[in-house]
Amino acid sequence: MTHPFHPLSGRQLVCVGERYNRYGTRLLLRVDEEHVYSVPRQWTDVVAPDPELVIGEGRALLRVADLLELAGLVSHLVEQEHRAQARKGNNTAHVKRNLPSTKRRRPEHAKKRDEI
């Protein structure tokens, strides 16, 4: 395990298989007889280290690709919030206010009784 922030960083673990999902390939690493962890290939020495990380000598917190992905995610979330606010604003404009009147009106039949 080579990822610097992983609790098992620096340990050598046995790879017992691979799993594929929409995020890419993950390795199945056996920690002990009871536990197998699924981790990205990039967190191990199976793949060559990222050139940006090697050149930066660990000084950079994020890679350019990571920052671009983060910016895209934030942009998507902001746009989603704006659309939700626009929908909320449109819906409230069409709601009829249904609160009781502050003045109490007498029913018509009571007015007629008073006139008699």
CSV table of N, CA, C and O in Angstrom, one decimal:
chain,number,residue,atom,x,y,z
A,1,MET,N,0.9,-1.2,0.0
A,1,MET,CA,0.0,0.0,0.0
A,1,MET,C,0.9,1.2,0.0
A,1,MET,O,1.7,1.4,0.9
A,2,THR,N,0.7,2.1,-1.0
A,2,THR,CA,1.6,3.3,-1.1
A,2,THR,C,0.9,4.6,-0.9
A,2,THR,O,1.6,5.6,-0.8
A,3,HIS,N,-0.4,4.6,-0.8
A,3,HIS,CA,-1.1,5.9,-0.5
A,3,HIS,C,-0.7,6.4,0.8
A,3,HIS,O,-0.8,5.7,1.9
A,4,PRO,N,-0.2,7.6,0.9
A,4,PRO,CA,0.4,8.2,2.1
A,4,PRO,C,-0.6,8.3,3.3
A,4,PRO,O,-0.2,8.3,4.4
A,5,PHE,N,-1.9,8.5,3.0
A,5,PHE,CA,-2.8,8.7,4.1
A,5,PHE,C,-3.6,7.5,4.5
A,5,PHE,O,-4.5,7.6,5.3
A,6,HIS,N,-3.4,6.4,3.8
A,6,HIS,CA,-4.2,5.2,4.1
A,6,HIS,C,-3.6,4.6,5.4
A,6,HIS,O,-2.4,4.6,5.6
A,7,PRO,N,-4.4,4.1,6.3
A,7,PRO,CA,-4.0,3.5,7.5
A,7,PRO,C,-3.0,2.3,7.3
A,7,PRO,O,-2.2,2.0,8.2
A,8,LEU,N,-3.1,1.6,6.2
A,8,LEU,CA,-2.2,0.5,5.9
A,8,LEU,C,-1.0,0.9,5.1
A,8,LEU,O,-0.3,0.0,4.5
A,9,SER,N,-0.8,2.2,4.9
A,9,SER,CA,0.4,2.6,4.1
A,9,SER,C,1.7,2.0,4.6
A,9,SER,O,2.0,2.0,5.8
A,10,GLY,N,2.5,1.5,3.6
A,10,GLY,CA,3.7,0.9,3.9
A,10,GLY,C,3.7,-0.6,4.1
A,10,GLY,O,4.7,-1.2,4.1
A,11,ARG,N,2.5,-1.1,4.3
A,11,ARG,CA,2.4,-2.6,4.5
A,11,ARG,C,2.4,-3.3,3.2
A,11,ARG,O,1.8,-2.8,2.2
A,12,GLN,N,2.9,-4.5,3.1
A,12,GLN,CA,2.8,-5.3,1.9
A,12,GLN,C,1.7,-6.3,2.1
A,12,GLN,O,1.6,-7.0,3.1
A,13,LEU,N,0.7,-6.2,1.2
A,13,LEU,CA,-0.4,-7.1,1.3
A,13,LEU,C,-0.5,-8.0,0.0
A,13,LEU,O,-0.1,-7.6,-1.0
A,14,VAL,N,-1.2,-9.1,0.2
A,14,VAL,CA,-1.4,-10.0,-0.9
A,14,VAL,C,-2.6,-9.6,-1.7
A,14,VAL,O,-3.7,-9.4,-1.2
A,15,CYS,N,-2.4,-9.5,-3.1
A,15,CYS,CA,-3.5,-9.2,-4.0
A,15,CYS,C,-4.2,-10.5,-4.3
A,15,CYS,O,-3.6,-11.5,-4.8
A,16,VAL,N,-5.5,-10.6,-4.0
A,16,VAL,CA,-6.2,-11.9,-4.2
A,16,VAL,C,-7.2,-11.7,-5.3
A,16,VAL,O,-7.9,-12.7,-5.7
A,17,GLY,N,-7.2,-10.6,-6.0
A,17,GLY,CA,-8.1,-10.4,-7.2
A,17,GLY,C,-8.3,-9.0,-7.6
A,17,GLY,O,-7.7,-8.1,-7.0
A,18,GLU,N,-9.1,-8.8,-8.6
A,18,GLU,CA,-9.5,-7.5,-9.1
A,18,GLU,C,-11.0,-7.4,-9.2
A,18,GLU,O,-11.7,-8.3,-9.4
A,19,ARG,N,-11.5,-6.1,-9.1
A,19,ARG,CA,-12.9,-5.9,-9.2
A,19,ARG,C,-13.0,-4.7,-10.1
A,19,ARG,O,-12.2,-3.7,-10.1
A,20,TYR,N,-14.0,-4.6,-11.0
A,20,TYR,CA,-14.2,-3.5,-11.9
A,20,TYR,C,-15.6,-2.9,-11.5
A,20,TYR,O,-16.6,-3.5,-11.3
A,21,ASN,N,-15.5,-1.5,-11.5
A,21,ASN,CA,-16.8,-0.8,-11.3
A,21,ASN,C,-16.7,0.5,-12.1
A,21,ASN,O,-15.7,0.7,-12.9
A,22,ARG,N,-17.7,1.3,-12.0
A,22,ARG,CA,-17.7,2.5,-12.9
A,22,ARG,C,-16.6,3.5,-12.6
A,22,ARG,O,-16.3,4.4,-13.4
A,23,TYR,N,-15.9,3.3,-11.5
A,23,TYR,CA,-14.7,4.2,-11.1
A,23,TYR,C,-13.4,3.6,-11.6
A,23,TYR,O,-12.4,4.3,-11.5
A,24,GLY,N,-13.4,2.4,-12.1
A,24,GLY,CA,-12.2,1.8,-12.6
A,24,GLY,C,-11.9,0.5,-11.9
A,24,GLY,O,-12.7,-0.1,-11.2
A,25,THR,N,-10.6,0.1,-12.1
A,25,THR,CA,-10.2,-1.2,-11.5
A,25,THR,C,-9.8,-1.0,-10.1
A,25,THR,O,-9.1,0.0,-9.7
A,26,ARG,N,-10.2,-2.0,-9.3
A,26,ARG,CA,-9.8,-2.0,-7.8
A,26,ARG,C,-9.2,-3.3,-7.5
A,26,ARG,O,-9.6,-4.3,-8.1
A,27,LEU,N,-8.2,-3.3,-6.7
A,27,LEU,CA,-7.5,-4.5,-6.3
A,27,LEU,C,-8.1,-5.0,-5.0
A,27,LEU,O,-8.4,-4.2,-4.1
A,28,LEU,N,-8.2,-6.3,-4.8
A,28,LEU,CA,-8.7,-6.9,-3.6
A,28,LEU,C,-7.4,-7.4,-2.8
A,28,LEU,O,-6.7,-8.2,-3.3
A,29,LEU,N,-7.2,-6.7,-1.7
A,29,LEU,CA,-6.0,-7.0,-0.9
A,29,LEU,C,-6.3,-7.7,0.4
A,29,LEU,O,-7.2,-7.1,1.1
A,30,ARG,N,-5.7,-8.8,0.7
A,30,ARG,CA,-6.0,-9.5,1.9
A,30,ARG,C,-5.1,-8.9,3.0
A,30,ARG,O,-3.9,-8.9,3.0
A,31,VAL,N,-5.8,-8.4,4.1
A,31,VAL,CA,-5.1,-7.9,5.3
A,31,VAL,C,-4.8,-9.0,6.3
A,31,VAL,O,-3.7,-9.0,6.8
A,32,ASP,N,-5.8,-9.8,6.5
A,32,ASP,CA,-5.6,-11.0,7.4
A,32,ASP,C,-6.6,-12.0,6.9
A,32,ASP,O,-7.2,-11.9,5.9
A,33,GLU,N,-6.8,-13.1,7.7
A,33,GLU,CA,-7.6,-14.2,7.3
A,33,GLU,C,-9.1,-13.8,7.2
A,33,GLU,O,-9.9,-14.4,6.5
A,34,GLU,N,-9.5,-12.7,7.9
A,34,GLU,CA,-10.9,-12.3,7.9
A,34,GLU,C,-11.2,-11.1,7.0
A,34,GLU,O,-12.4,-10.9,6.7
A,35,HIS,N,-10.2,-10.3,6.7
A,35,HIS,CA,-10.5,-9.0,6.0
A,35,HIS,C,-9.8,-8.9,4.6
A,35,HIS,O,-8.6,-9.2,4.5
A,36,VAL,N,-10.6,-8.5,3.6
A,36,VAL,CA,-10.1,-8.2,2.3
A,36,VAL,C,-10.6,-6.8,2.0
A,36,VAL,O,-11.7,-6.5,2.1
A,37,TYR,N,-9.6,-5.9,1.6
A,37,TYR,CA,-10.0,-4.5,1.2
A,37,TYR,C,-9.9,-4.3,-0.3
A,37,TYR,O,-9.1,-4.9,-1.0
A,38,SER,N,-10.8,-3.5,-0.7
A,38,SER,CA,-10.9,-3.1,-2.1
A,38,SER,C,-10.3,-1.7,-2.2
A,38,SER,O,-10.8,-0.8,-1.6
A,39,VAL,N,-9.2,-1.5,-3.0
A,39,VAL,CA,-8.5,-0.2,-3.1
A,39,VAL,C,-8.2,0.1,-4.6
A,39,VAL,O,-8.0,-0.9,-5.4
A,40,PRO,N,-8.2,1.3,-5.0
A,40,PRO,CA,-7.8,1.7,-6.3
A,40,PRO,C,-6.4,1.2,-6.6
A,40,PRO,O,-5.5,1.2,-5.7
A,41,ARG,N,-6.1,0.8,-7.8
A,41,ARG,CA,-4.8,0.4,-8.3
A,41,ARG,C,-3.7,1.5,-8.0
A,41,ARG,O,-2.6,1.2,-7.6
A,42,GLN,N,-4.1,2.8,-8.1
A,42,GLN,CA,-3.2,3.9,-7.9
A,42,GLN,C,-2.7,4.0,-6.5
A,42,GLN,O,-1.7,4.7,-6.3
A,43,TRP,N,-3.3,3.4,-5.6
A,43,TRP,CA,-2.9,3.4,-4.2
A,43,TRP,C,-1.9,2.3,-3.8
A,43,TRP,O,-1.4,2.2,-2.7
A,44,THR,N,-1.5,1.6,-4.9
A,44,THR,CA,-0.5,0.5,-4.7
A,44,THR,C,0.7,0.7,-5.6
A,44,THR,O,0.7,1.6,-6.4
A,45,ASP,N,1.7,-0.2,-5.4
A,45,ASP,CA,2.8,-0.1,-6.3
A,45,ASP,C,2.6,-1.0,-7.6
A,45,ASP,O,3.6,-1.2,-8.4
A,46,VAL,N,1.4,-1.4,-7.9
A,46,VAL,CA,1.1,-2.2,-9.1
A,46,VAL,C,1.3,-1.3,-10.3
A,46,VAL,O,1.7,-1.7,-11.4
A,47,VAL,N,0.9,0.0,-10.2
A,47,VAL,CA,1.0,0.9,-11.3
A,47,VAL,C,2.2,1.9,-11.0
A,47,VAL,O,2.6,2.1,-9.8
A,48,ALA,N,2.8,2.4,-12.0
A,48,ALA,CA,3.9,3.4,-11.9
A,48,ALA,C,3.3,4.6,-11.2
A,48,ALA,O,2.2,5.0,-11.4
A,49,PRO,N,4.1,5.3,-10.4
A,49,PRO,CA,3.7,6.5,-9.7
A,49,PRO,C,3.4,7.6,-10.7
A,49,PRO,O,4.0,7.7,-11.8
A,50,ASP,N,2.4,8.5,-10.4
A,50,ASP,CA,2.0,9.6,-11.2
A,50,ASP,C,3.2,10.5,-11.4
A,50,ASP,O,3.8,10.9,-10.4
A,51,PRO,N,3.5,10.9,-12.7
A,51,PRO,CA,4.7,11.8,-12.9
A,51,PRO,C,4.5,13.1,-12.2
A,51,PRO,O,5.5,13.7,-11.7
A,52,GLU,N,3.3,13.6,-12.0
A,52,GLU,CA,3.1,14.9,-11.3
A,52,GLU,C,3.5,14.8,-9.9
A,52,GLU,O,4.1,15.7,-9.3
A,53,LEU,N,3.2,13.7,-9.3
A,53,LEU,CA,3.6,13.5,-7.9
A,53,LEU,C,5.1,13.3,-7.7
A,53,LEU,O,5.7,13.7,-6.7
A,54,VAL,N,5.7,12.6,-8.7
A,54,VAL,CA,7.2,12.4,-8.6
A,54,VAL,C,7.9,13.7,-8.8
A,54,VAL,O,8.8,14.0,-8.0
A,55,ILE,N,7.5,14.5,-9.8
A,55,ILE,CA,8.2,15.8,-10.0
A,55,ILE,C,7.9,16.7,-8.8
A,55,ILE,O,8.8,17.4,-8.4
A,56,GLY,N,6.7,16.7,-8.3
A,56,GLY,CA,6.4,17.6,-7.2
A,56,GLY,C,7.0,17.2,-5.9
A,56,GLY,O,6.9,17.9,-4.9
A,57,GLU,N,7.6,16.0,-5.8
A,57,GLU,CA,8.2,15.4,-4.6
A,57,GLU,C,7.3,15.5,-3.4
A,57,GLU,O,7.7,15.8,-2.3
A,58,GLY,N,6.0,15.3,-3.6
A,58,GLY,CA,5.0,15.2,-2.5
A,58,GLY,C,4.6,16.6,-2.0
A,58,GLY,O,3.9,16.6,-1.0
A,59,ARG,N,5.0,17.7,-2.6
A,59,ARG,CA,4.7,19.0,-2.1
A,59,ARG,C,3.3,19.4,-2.5
A,59,ARG,O,2.7,20.2,-1.7
A,60,ALA,N,2.7,18.9,-3.6
A,60,ALA,CA,1.4,19.4,-4.0
A,60,ALA,C,0.3,18.5,-3.3
A,60,ALA,O,0.5,17.3,-3.2
A,61,LEU,N,-0.7,19.2,-2.8
A,61,LEU,CA,-1.8,18.5,-2.2
A,61,LEU,C,-2.7,17.8,-3.2
A,61,LEU,O,-3.2,16.7,-3.0
A,62,LEU,N,-2.9,18.4,-4.4
A,62,LEU,CA,-3.7,17.9,-5.4
A,62,LEU,C,-3.0,18.0,-6.8
A,62,LEU,O,-2.3,18.9,-7.0
A,63,ARG,N,-3.4,17.0,-7.6
A,63,ARG,CA,-2.9,17.1,-9.0
A,63,ARG,C,-3.8,18.0,-9.8
A,63,ARG,O,-4.9,18.3,-9.4
A,64,VAL,N,-3.3,18.5,-11.0
A,64,VAL,CA,-4.1,19.4,-11.8
A,64,VAL,C,-5.4,18.7,-12.2
A,64,VAL,O,-6.4,19.2,-12.2
A,65,ALA,N,-5.2,17.4,-12.6
A,65,ALA,CA,-6.4,16.6,-13.0
A,65,ALA,C,-7.5,16.6,-11.8
A,65,ALA,O,-8.7,16.7,-12.1
A,66,ASP,N,-7.0,16.4,-10.6
A,66,ASP,CA,-7.9,16.4,-9.5
A,66,ASP,C,-8.6,17.8,-9.3
A,66,ASP,O,-9.8,17.8,-9.0
A,67,LEU,N,-7.8,18.8,-9.4
A,67,LEU,CA,-8.4,20.2,-9.3
A,67,LEU,C,-9.4,20.4,-10.4
A,67,LEU,O,-10.5,21.0,-10.1
A,68,LEU,N,-9.2,20.0,-11.6
A,68,LEU,CA,-10.1,20.2,-12.7
A,68,LEU,C,-11.4,19.4,-12.4
A,68,LEU,O,-12.5,19.9,-12.7
A,69,GLU,N,-11.3,18.2,-11.9
A,69,GLU,CA,-12.4,17.4,-11.6
A,69,GLU,C,-13.2,18.0,-10.5
A,69,GLU,O,-14.4,18.0,-10.5
A,70,LEU,N,-12.5,18.5,-9.5
A,70,LEU,CA,-13.2,19.2,-8.4
A,70,LEU,C,-13.9,20.4,-8.9
A,70,LEU,O,-15.1,20.7,-8.5
A,71,ALA,N,-13.3,21.2,-9.7
A,71,ALA,CA,-14.0,22.4,-10.3
A,71,ALA,C,-15.2,22.1,-11.0
A,71,ALA,O,-16.3,22.7,-10.9
A,72,GLY,N,-15.2,21.0,-11.8
A,72,GLY,CA,-16.3,20.5,-12.5
A,72,GLY,C,-17.5,20.1,-11.6
A,72,GLY,O,-18.6,20.4,-11.8
A,73,LEU,N,-17.1,19.4,-10.5
A,73,LEU,CA,-18.1,19.0,-9.6
A,73,LEU,C,-18.8,20.2,-8.9
A,73,LEU,O,-20.0,20.2,-8.7
A,74,VAL,N,-18.0,21.1,-8.5
A,74,VAL,CA,-18.5,22.3,-7.8
A,74,VAL,C,-19.4,23.1,-8.7
A,74,VAL,O,-20.5,23.5,-8.4
A,75,SER,N,-19.0,23.2,-10.0
A,75,SER,CA,-19.8,23.9,-11.0
A,75,SER,C,-21.2,23.2,-11.2
A,75,SER,O,-22.2,23.8,-11.3
A,76,HIS,N,-21.1,21.9,-11.2
A,76,HIS,CA,-22.4,21.1,-11.4
A,76,HIS,C,-23.3,21.3,-10.2
A,76,HIS,O,-24.5,21.5,-10.4
A,77,LEU,N,-22.7,21.3,-9.0
A,77,LEU,CA,-23.5,21.4,-7.8
A,77,LEU,C,-24.1,22.8,-7.7
A,77,LEU,O,-25.3,23.0,-7.3
A,78,VAL,N,-23.4,23.9,-8.1
A,78,VAL,CA,-23.9,25.2,-8.1
A,78,VAL,C,-25.0,25.4,-9.1
A,78,VAL,O,-26.1,25.9,-8.8
A,79,GLU,N,-24.8,24.8,-10.3
A,79,GLU,CA,-25.9,24.9,-11.3
A,79,GLU,C,-27.1,24.1,-10.8
A,79,GLU,O,-28.3,24.6,-11.0
A,80,GLN,N,-27.0,23.0,-10.2
A,80,GLN,CA,-28.1,22.2,-9.7
A,80,GLN,C,-28.9,23.0,-8.6
A,80,GLN,O,-30.1,23.0,-8.6
A,81,GLU,N,-28.1,23.7,-7.8
A,81,GLU,CA,-28.8,24.5,-6.8
A,81,GLU,C,-29.5,25.7,-7.4
A,81,GLU,O,-30.7,26.0,-6.9
A,82,HIS,N,-29.0,26.3,-8.4
A,82,HIS,CA,-29.7,27.4,-9.1
A,82,HIS,C,-31.0,27.0,-9.7
A,82,HIS,O,-32.0,27.6,-9.7
A,83,ARG,N,-30.9,25.8,-10.4
A,83,ARG,CA,-32.1,25.2,-11.0
A,83,ARG,C,-33.2,24.9,-9.9
A,83,ARG,O,-34.4,25.2,-10.1
A,84,ALA,N,-32.8,24.4,-8.8
A,84,ALA,CA,-33.7,24.1,-7.7
A,84,ALA,C,-34.3,25.4,-7.2
A,84,ALA,O,-35.5,25.4,-6.9
A,85,GLN,N,-33.5,26.4,-7.0
A,85,GLN,CA,-34.1,27.7,-6.5
A,85,GLN,C,-35.0,28.3,-7.6
A,85,GLN,O,-36.1,28.9,-7.2
A,86,ALA,N,-34.7,28.2,-8.8
A,86,ALA,CA,-35.6,28.7,-9.9
A,86,ALA,C,-36.9,28.0,-9.9
A,86,ALA,O,-38.0,28.6,-10.0
A,87,ARG,N,-36.9,26.6,-9.7
A,87,ARG,CA,-38.1,25.9,-9.6
A,87,ARG,C,-38.9,26.3,-8.4
A,87,ARG,O,-40.1,26.4,-8.5
A,88,LYS,N,-38.3,26.4,-7.3
A,88,LYS,CA,-39.0,26.8,-6.1
A,88,LYS,C,-39.6,28.2,-6.2
A,88,LYS,O,-40.8,28.3,-5.8
A,89,GLY,N,-38.9,29.1,-6.8
A,89,GLY,CA,-39.5,30.4,-7.1
A,89,GLY,C,-40.7,30.4,-8.0
A,89,GLY,O,-41.7,31.1,-7.7
A,90,ASN,N,-40.7,29.6,-9.0
A,90,ASN,CA,-41.8,29.5,-10.0
A,90,ASN,C,-43.0,28.9,-9.3
A,90,ASN,O,-44.1,29.3,-9.5
A,91,ASN,N,-42.8,27.9,-8.5
A,91,ASN,CA,-43.9,27.2,-7.9
A,91,ASN,C,-44.6,28.1,-6.8
A,91,ASN,O,-45.8,28.0,-6.7
A,92,THR,N,-43.9,28.8,-6.1
A,92,THR,CA,-44.5,29.6,-5.1
A,92,THR,C,-45.3,30.8,-5.7
A,92,THR,O,-46.2,31.3,-5.0
A,93,ALA,N,-45.0,31.2,-6.9
A,93,ALA,CA,-45.8,32.3,-7.5
A,93,ALA,C,-47.2,31.8,-7.8
A,93,ALA,O,-48.1,32.6,-7.9
A,94,HIS,N,-47.4,30.5,-8.0
A,94,HIS,CA,-48.7,30.0,-8.4
A,94,HIS,C,-49.6,29.5,-7.2
A,94,HIS,O,-50.6,28.9,-7.4
A,95,VAL,N,-49.1,29.6,-6.0
A,95,VAL,CA,-49.8,29.1,-4.8
A,95,VAL,C,-50.7,30.2,-4.3
A,95,VAL,O,-50.3,31.3,-4.1
A,96,LYS,N,-52.0,29.8,-4.2
A,96,LYS,CA,-53.0,30.8,-3.7
A,96,LYS,C,-52.9,30.8,-2.2
A,96,LYS,O,-52.9,29.8,-1.5
A,97,ARG,N,-52.9,32.0,-1.6
A,97,ARG,CA,-52.8,32.1,-0.2
A,97,ARG,C,-54.2,31.7,0.4
A,97,ARG,O,-55.2,32.2,0.0
A,98,ASN,N,-54.1,30.9,1.4
A,98,ASN,CA,-55.3,30.3,1.9
A,98,ASN,C,-55.5,30.5,3.4
A,98,ASN,O,-55.9,29.7,4.2
A,99,LEU,N,-55.0,31.6,3.9
A,99,LEU,CA,-55.1,31.9,5.3
A,99,LEU,C,-56.4,32.6,5.7
A,99,LEU,O,-57.0,33.3,4.9
A,100,PRO,N,-56.9,32.4,6.9
A,100,PRO,CA,-58.2,33.0,7.3
A,100,PRO,C,-58.0,34.5,7.4
A,100,PRO,O,-57.0,35.0,7.7
A,101,SER,N,-59.1,35.2,7.1
A,101,SER,CA,-59.1,36.6,7.1
A,101,SER,C,-59.0,37.1,8.6
A,101,SER,O,-59.5,36.4,9.5
A,102,THR,N,-58.4,38.2,8.8
A,102,THR,CA,-58.3,38.8,10.1
A,102,THR,C,-59.6,39.4,10.6
A,102,THR,O,-59.9,39.4,11.8
A,103,LYS,N,-60.4,39.9,9.7
A,103,LYS,CA,-61.7,40.4,10.0
A,103,LYS,C,-62.7,39.2,10.0
A,103,LYS,O,-62.8,38.5,9.1
A,104,ARG,N,-63.5,39.2,11.0
A,104,ARG,CA,-64.5,38.1,11.1
A,104,ARG,C,-65.8,38.6,10.4
A,104,ARG,O,-66.4,39.6,10.8
A,105,ARG,N,-66.2,37.9,9.4
A,105,ARG,CA,-67.4,38.3,8.7
A,105,ARG,C,-68.6,37.5,9.2
A,105,ARG,O,-68.5,36.4,9.6
A,106,ARG,N,-69.7,38.2,9.2
A,106,ARG,CA,-71.0,37.5,9.6
A,106,ARG,C,-71.5,36.8,8.4
A,106,ARG,O,-71.6,37.3,7.3
A,107,PRO,N,-72.0,35.6,8.6
A,107,PRO,CA,-72.6,34.8,7.5
A,107,PRO,C,-73.9,35.6,7.0
A,107,PRO,O,-74.5,36.3,7.8
A,108,GLU,N,-74.2,35.4,5.8
A,108,GLU,CA,-75.4,36.0,5.2
A,108,GLU,C,-76.7,35.7,5.9
A,108,GLU,O,-77.5,36.6,6.1
A,109,HIS,N,-76.9,34.5,6.3
A,109,HIS,CA,-78.1,34.1,7.0
A,109,HIS,C,-78.3,34.8,8.3
A,109,HIS,O,-79.4,35.1,8.8
A,110,ALA,N,-77.2,35.1,9.0
A,110,ALA,CA,-77.2,35.9,10.3
A,110,ALA,C,-77.6,37.3,10.0
A,110,ALA,O,-78.3,37.9,10.8
A,111,LYS,N,-77.2,37.9,8.9
A,111,LYS,CA,-77.5,39.3,8.6
A,111,LYS,C,-79.0,39.4,8.3
A,111,LYS,O,-79.7,40.3,8.7
A,112,LYS,N,-79.6,38.4,7.6
A,112,LYS,CA,-81.0,38.4,7.3
A,112,LYS,C,-81.8,38.3,8.6
A,112,LYS,O,-82.9,38.9,8.7
A,113,ARG,N,-81.4,37.5,9.5
A,113,ARG,CA,-82.1,37.3,10.8
A,113,ARG,C,-82.2,38.6,11.5
A,113,ARG,O,-83.2,39.0,12.1
A,114,ASP,N,-81.1,39.4,11.5
A,114,ASP,CA,-81.1,40.7,12.2
A,114,ASP,C,-82.0,41.7,11.6
A,114,ASP,O,-82.5,42.5,12.3
A,115,GLU,N,-82.2,41.6,10.3
A,115,GLU,CA,-83.1,42.5,9.6
A,115,GLU,C,-84.6,42.3,10.0
A,115,GLU,O,-85.4,43.2,9.9
A,116,ILE,N,-84.9,41.1,10.4
A,116,ILE,CA,-86.3,40.8,10.6
A,116,ILE,C,-86.8,41.3,11.9
A,116,ILE,O,-86.4,41.7,12.8
